[in-house]
Amino acid sequence: PPPPPPPRRKRRRRSMVEAVKKVAKDLISFLDASPTPFQLVSTVSSRLRGQGFVELKEIDNWSAQNLVKQNGKYFFSRDSSTIVAFAVGGAFVPGNGFKIIGAHTDSPVLKLKPVSKKSSSGYIQVGVECYGGGLWHTWFDRELSVAGSVILAKDGGFIRELLHVKRPLLRIPNLCVHLQTADERAKFEVNKETHLVPLLAMVDAALNKTETTEAGADTRHDTVLLNIIAKELGCAVSAIKDFDLTLYDTQSGQTWGANEEFISAARLDNQVHCFTSMEALIEQSKNLESDTDVSMIALFDHEEVGSESAQGAGSALMRDAIERVSECVNGGSGGEFHKVSVKKSFIISADVAHAVHPNYASKHEANHSPPLNGGTVIKTNSNQRYATNAVSGFMVRELARRSAVPVLMQEFCVRNDCPCGSTIGPMVSALTGIRTVDLGIASLSMHSIRETVGAADVLSNTNLFISFFRNFRALDDSCQF
């Protein structure tokens, strides 16, 4: 006779392990396809289109053209590096709430300078600028390449094309130990201007090539680099008018550990929450008929440098999106409808949290030391570096309890003798007047060129966001505060 089926608990465990492995694989594919915010917005847009979302343009009059309707699924982008997507409930009317998850698309990186042409000691180099607060020593001895967006002249006008050079092009080599003083060996200090200049090619090798400088080529950048870009994009060198290019690590993300319980990759801060929020919105969008609210994700650029830009969380983008959607459905107009919507709405500010480091455990307060794979972390700071308060913290814990599948939660509060980072949470809460909670997946090596999260946390975080979209209205209606 055939062997008996495994016990139910064992089957559930096996199913959970398979689900964790799948989400880890999907996340790594997402990260590898998104070396910059430009590629991330393109990746998210493609995924949304495949799920029936319709692209809107900010320049269009959504209300006059009747573009946004109940049961509809939409997205729009700004400057190709910020994206907002939303699904309008079938029972939504003006004055109802918005369930919003905010995250950011950017990470600390090295970006090409406006004049990147540089050479020294027989090497062709590329001038770069530090973007954000990176752990810059982790960029040494890595196989790097370039990605971003390029402005091209075409057919009498100009277009923007995405560039993703997938082969290794650049490297920032360490200085060998034999040429360092005792003080230099004891403390690796990086001069961000002189030590972080990557190598691209040998000058002699470039001179010996038969290709010549094309008339009209941009003299701010080396011909070797321009020819690589032109070849990748299939255009003439002279067609390249400008670009926004970033260095990135060509090594793919990967799972590791005895049980493959960890994920290490570039840009987990904060593309991991762009991924989990996108997946949760897609899941929510499959059944909108009875939803009385709008489910929305807003993925902003420039968080790592303060968010004060037209496409950053410090802009009016989120507030404008709420107002425009309200005005489109059932003839709603701004004013009172918007003010009522604000009081019924809720924002989750999702950004990675500081996991306790086993080699530096004293950096965490004992009662607020979240490990990897321990669940999503609620971040609290009474000095408003995070937006969480008693109400918003309670609500997200209750949403975890109401999830259809188990969702673990953890707590983080910085030590009193340590500085505290911040997120988009306090900023968007102040700009919109909407209740906000700060939370995120626990992370090690934050702002390194390669960061680490727990694989199970990615699935758990996705399930928490699904519960938020599904259960928030019923929870909010039951709260008499």
PDB file of N, CA and C in Angstrom, residues 133-183:
ATOM      1  N   GLY A 133      24.436  58.234   1.958  1.00  0.00           N
ATOM      2  CA  GLY A 133      25.423  57.876   2.972  1.00  0.00           C
ATOM      3  C   GLY A 133      25.811  56.422   2.899  1.00  0.00           C
ATOM      4  N   GLY A 134      26.599  56.071   1.921  1.00  0.00           N
ATOM      5  CA  GLY A 134      26.976  54.672   1.725  1.00  0.00           C
ATOM      6  C   GLY A 134      28.113  54.232   2.619  1.00  0.00           C
ATOM      7  N   LEU A 135      28.221  52.938   2.823  1.00  0.00           N
ATOM      8  CA  LEU A 135      29.423  52.333   3.416  1.00  0.00           C
ATOM      9  C   LEU A 135      30.407  52.167   2.262  1.00  0.00           C
ATOM     10  N   TRP A 136      31.151  53.233   1.986  1.00  0.00           N
ATOM     11  CA  TRP A 136      31.892  53.306   0.726  1.00  0.00           C
ATOM     12  C   TRP A 136      33.039  52.296   0.643  1.00  0.00           C
ATOM     13  N   HIS A 137      33.551  51.846   1.777  1.00  0.00           N
ATOM     14  CA  HIS A 137      34.638  50.858   1.705  1.00  0.00           C
ATOM     15  C   HIS A 137      34.167  49.542   1.088  1.00  0.00           C
ATOM     16  N   THR A 138      32.841  49.297   1.094  1.00  0.00           N
ATOM     17  CA  THR A 138      32.333  48.049   0.520  1.00  0.00           C
ATOM     18  C   THR A 138      32.307  48.079  -1.010  1.00  0.00           C
ATOM     19  N   TRP A 139      32.568  49.242  -1.605  1.00  0.00           N
ATOM     20  CA  TRP A 139      32.575  49.354  -3.063  1.00  0.00           C
ATOM     21  C   TRP A 139      33.931  48.972  -3.664  1.00  0.00           C
ATOM     22  N   PHE A 140      34.922  48.766  -2.821  1.00  0.00           N
ATOM     23  CA  PHE A 140      36.242  48.389  -3.334  1.00  0.00           C
ATOM     24  C   PHE A 140      36.255  46.917  -3.760  1.00  0.00           C
ATOM     25  N   ASP A 141      37.035  46.645  -4.814  1.00  0.00           N
ATOM     26  CA  ASP A 141      37.268  45.278  -5.293  1.00  0.00           C
ATOM     27  C   ASP A 141      35.976  44.563  -5.678  1.00  0.00           C
ATOM     28  N   ARG A 142      35.066  45.285  -6.291  1.00  0.00           N
ATOM     29  CA  ARG A 142      33.832  44.699  -6.818  1.00  0.00           C
ATOM     30  C   ARG A 142      33.810  44.913  -8.333  1.00  0.00           C
ATOM     31  N   GLU A 143      33.204  43.969  -9.056  1.00  0.00           N
ATOM     32  CA  GLU A 143      33.044  44.130 -10.507  1.00  0.00           C
ATOM     33  C   GLU A 143      31.819  45.015 -10.743  1.00  0.00           C
ATOM     34  N   LEU A 144      32.044  46.221 -11.201  1.00  0.00           N
ATOM     35  CA  LEU A 144      30.989  47.212 -11.339  1.00  0.00           C
ATOM     36  C   LEU A 144      30.639  47.461 -12.802  1.00  0.00           C
ATOM     37  N   SER A 145      29.440  48.011 -13.011  1.00  0.00           N
ATOM     38  CA  SER A 145      29.054  48.453 -14.342  1.00  0.00           C
ATOM     39  C   SER A 145      28.198  49.702 -14.190  1.00  0.00           C
ATOM     40  N   VAL A 146      27.588  50.137 -15.295  1.00  0.00           N
ATOM     41  CA  VAL A 146      26.791  51.367 -15.261  1.00  0.00           C
ATOM     42  C   VAL A 146      25.368  51.096 -15.743  1.00  0.00           C
ATOM     43  N   ALA A 147      24.435  51.863 -15.192  1.00  0.00           N
ATOM     44  CA  ALA A 147      23.037  51.778 -15.596  1.00  0.00           C
ATOM     45  C   ALA A 147      22.375  53.122 -15.295  1.00  0.00           C
ATOM     46  N   GLY A 148      21.233  53.346 -15.920  1.00  0.00           N
ATOM     47  CA  GLY A 148      20.506  54.593 -15.682  1.00  0.00           C
ATOM     48  C   GLY A 148      19.701  54.984 -16.903  1.00  0.00           C
ATOM     49  N   SER A 149      19.622  56.279 -17.166  1.00  0.00           N
ATOM     50  CA  SER A 149      18.877  56.763 -18.324  1.00  0.00           C
ATOM     51  C   SER A 149      19.741  57.698 -19.147  1.00  0.00           C
ATOM     52  N   VAL A 150      19.493  57.709 -20.452  1.00  0.00           N
ATOM     53  CA  VAL A 150      20.291  58.489 -21.402  1.00  0.00           C
ATOM     54  C   VAL A 150      19.344  59.303 -22.283  1.00  0.00           C
ATOM     55  N   ILE A 151      19.674  60.568 -22.475  1.00  0.00           N
ATOM     56  CA  ILE A 151      18.905  61.425 -23.385  1.00  0.00           C
ATOM     57  C   ILE A 151      19.566  61.381 -24.759  1.00  0.00           C
ATOM     58  N   LEU A 152      18.784  61.025 -25.765  1.00  0.00           N
ATOM     59  CA  LEU A 152      19.285  60.858 -27.126  1.00  0.00           C
ATOM     60  C   LEU A 152      18.575  61.804 -28.091  1.00  0.00           C
ATOM     61  N   ALA A 153      19.298  62.256 -29.086  1.00  0.00           N
ATOM     62  CA  ALA A 153      18.693  62.981 -30.211  1.00  0.00           C
ATOM     63  C   ALA A 153      18.171  61.961 -31.214  1.00  0.00           C
ATOM     64  N   LYS A 154      16.919  62.142 -31.631  1.00  0.00           N
ATOM     65  CA  LYS A 154      16.342  61.184 -32.585  1.00  0.00           C
ATOM     66  C   LYS A 154      15.238  61.859 -33.402  1.00  0.00           C
ATOM     67  N   ASP A 155      15.346  61.742 -34.723  1.00  0.00           N
ATOM     68  CA  ASP A 155      14.313  62.218 -35.652  1.00  0.00           C
ATOM     69  C   ASP A 155      13.926  63.669 -35.400  1.00  0.00           C
ATOM     70  N   GLY A 156      14.918  64.511 -35.157  1.00  0.00           N
ATOM     71  CA  GLY A 156      14.649  65.923 -34.965  1.00  0.00           C
ATOM     72  C   GLY A 156      14.185  66.303 -33.575  1.00  0.00           C
ATOM     73  N   GLY A 157      14.036  65.324 -32.686  1.00  0.00           N
ATOM     74  CA  GLY A 157      13.624  65.587 -31.309  1.00  0.00           C
ATOM     75  C   GLY A 157      14.543  64.856 -30.351  1.00  0.00           C
ATOM     76  N   PHE A 158      14.055  64.631 -29.154  1.00  0.00           N
ATOM     77  CA  PHE A 158      14.861  63.989 -28.127  1.00  0.00           C
ATOM     78  C   PHE A 158      14.026  62.945 -27.389  1.00  0.00           C
ATOM     79  N   ILE A 159      14.667  61.850 -27.051  1.00  0.00           N
ATOM     80  CA  ILE A 159      14.007  60.776 -26.311  1.00  0.00           C
ATOM     81  C   ILE A 159      14.883  60.374 -25.127  1.00  0.00           C
ATOM     82  N   ARG A 160      14.284  59.654 -24.203  1.00  0.00           N
ATOM     83  CA  ARG A 160      15.046  59.109 -23.074  1.00  0.00           C
ATOM     84  C   ARG A 160      15.018  57.592 -23.176  1.00  0.00           C
ATOM     85  N   GLU A 161      16.200  56.987 -23.114  1.00  0.00           N
ATOM     86  CA  GLU A 161      16.320  55.537 -23.169  1.00  0.00           C
ATOM     87  C   GLU A 161      16.971  55.027 -21.884  1.00  0.00           C
ATOM     88  N   LEU A 162      16.560  53.843 -21.449  1.00  0.00           N
ATOM     89  CA  LEU A 162      17.194  53.222 -20.296  1.00  0.00           C
ATOM     90  C   LEU A 162      18.446  52.468 -20.729  1.00  0.00           C
ATOM     91  N   LEU A 163      19.478  52.552 -19.910  1.00  0.00           N
ATOM     92  CA  LEU A 163      20.731  51.863 -20.174  1.00  0.00           C
ATOM     93  C   LEU A 163      21.037  50.912 -19.028  1.00  0.00           C
ATOM     94  N   HIS A 164      21.360  49.677 -19.364  1.00  0.00           N
ATOM     95  CA  HIS A 164      21.745  48.679 -18.354  1.00  0.00           C
ATOM     96  C   HIS A 164      22.855  47.819 -18.954  1.00  0.00           C
ATOM     97  N   VAL A 165      24.098  48.231 -18.729  1.00  0.00           N
ATOM     98  CA  VAL A 165      25.242  47.460 -19.216  1.00  0.00           C
ATOM     99  C   VAL A 165      25.479  46.317 -18.227  1.00  0.00           C
ATOM    100  N   LYS A 166      25.272  45.100 -18.655  1.00  0.00           N
ATOM    101  CA  LYS A 166      25.270  43.969 -17.738  1.00  0.00           C
ATOM    102  C   LYS A 166      26.639  43.325 -17.537  1.00  0.00           C
ATOM    103  N   ARG A 167      27.603  43.660 -18.371  1.00  0.00           N
ATOM    104  CA  ARG A 167      28.936  43.079 -18.189  1.00  0.00           C
ATOM    105  C   ARG A 167      29.781  43.982 -17.288  1.00  0.00           C
ATOM    106  N   PRO A 168      30.727  43.420 -16.549  1.00  0.00           N
ATOM    107  CA  PRO A 168      31.599  44.235 -15.706  1.00  0.00           C
ATOM    108  C   PRO A 168      32.431  45.207 -16.538  1.00  0.00           C
ATOM    109  N   LEU A 169      32.440  46.474 -16.126  1.00  0.00           N
ATOM    110  CA  LEU A 169      33.188  47.510 -16.834  1.00  0.00           C
ATOM    111  C   LEU A 169      34.226  48.191 -15.957  1.00  0.00           C
ATOM    112  N   LEU A 170      33.959  48.283 -14.669  1.00  0.00           N
ATOM    113  CA  LEU A 170      34.721  49.161 -13.790  1.00  0.00           C
ATOM    114  C   LEU A 170      35.122  48.438 -12.508  1.00  0.00           C
ATOM    115  N   ARG A 171      36.136  48.979 -11.850  1.00  0.00           N
ATOM    116  CA  ARG A 171      36.559  48.422 -10.573  1.00  0.00           C
ATOM    117  C   ARG A 171      37.304  49.494  -9.796  1.00  0.00           C
ATOM    118  N   ILE A 172      37.088  49.513  -8.483  1.00  0.00           N
ATOM    119  CA  ILE A 172      37.828  50.401  -7.588  1.00  0.00           C
ATOM    120  C   ILE A 172      38.768  49.512  -6.770  1.00  0.00           C
ATOM    121  N   PRO A 173      40.038  49.432  -7.139  1.00  0.00           N
ATOM    122  CA  PRO A 173      40.945  48.498  -6.455  1.00  0.00           C
ATOM    123  C   PRO A 173      41.431  49.050  -5.110  1.00  0.00           C
ATOM    124  N   ASN A 174      41.585  48.168  -4.154  1.00  0.00           N
ATOM    125  CA  ASN A 174      42.207  48.525  -2.885  1.00  0.00           C
ATOM    126  C   ASN A 174      43.705  48.753  -3.081  1.00  0.00           C
ATOM    127  N   LEU A 175      44.290  49.504  -2.166  1.00  0.00           N
ATOM    128  CA  LEU A 175      45.742  49.625  -2.122  1.00  0.00           C
ATOM    129  C   LEU A 175      46.305  48.416  -1.375  1.00  0.00           C
ATOM    130  N   CYS A 176      47.310  47.780  -1.935  1.00  0.00           N
ATOM    131  CA  CYS A 176      47.857  46.573  -1.315  1.00  0.00           C
ATOM    132  C   CYS A 176      48.426  46.880   0.066  1.00  0.00           C
ATOM    133  N   VAL A 177      48.414  45.906   0.929  1.00  0.00           N
ATOM    134  CA  VAL A 177      48.805  46.089   2.321  1.00  0.00           C
ATOM    135  C   VAL A 177      50.274  46.511   2.443  1.00  0.00           C
ATOM    136  N   HIS A 178      51.111  46.097   1.496  1.00  0.00           N
ATOM    137  CA  HIS A 178      52.544  46.380   1.588  1.00  0.00           C
ATOM    138  C   HIS A 178      52.860  47.860   1.408  1.00  0.00           C
ATOM    139  N   LEU A 179      51.965  48.607   0.779  1.00  0.00           N
ATOM    140  CA  LEU A 179      52.200  50.034   0.536  1.00  0.00           C
ATOM    141  C   LEU A 179      51.478  50.925   1.543  1.00  0.00           C
ATOM    142  N   GLN A 180      50.916  50.316   2.555  1.00  0.00           N
ATOM    143  CA  GLN A 180      50.202  51.086   3.568  1.00  0.00           C
ATOM    144  C   GLN A 180      51.058  51.238   4.826  1.00  0.00           C
ATOM    145  N   THR A 181      50.914  52.371   5.483  1.00  0.00           N
ATOM    146  CA  THR A 181      51.582  52.576   6.768  1.00  0.00           C
ATOM    147  C   THR A 181      50.840  51.782   7.841  1.00  0.00           C
ATOM    148  N   ALA A 182      51.449  51.683   9.008  1.00  0.00           N
ATOM    149  CA  ALA A 182      50.807  50.978  10.117  1.00  0.00           C
ATOM    150  C   ALA A 182      49.481  51.625  10.490  1.00  0.00           C
ATOM    151  N   ASP A 183      49.447  52.958  10.461  1.00  0.00           N
ATOM    152  CA  ASP A 183      48.194  53.665  10.781  1.00  0.00           C
ATOM    153  C   ASP A 183      47.127  53.395   9.732  1.00  0.00           C
TER     154      ASP A 183
END
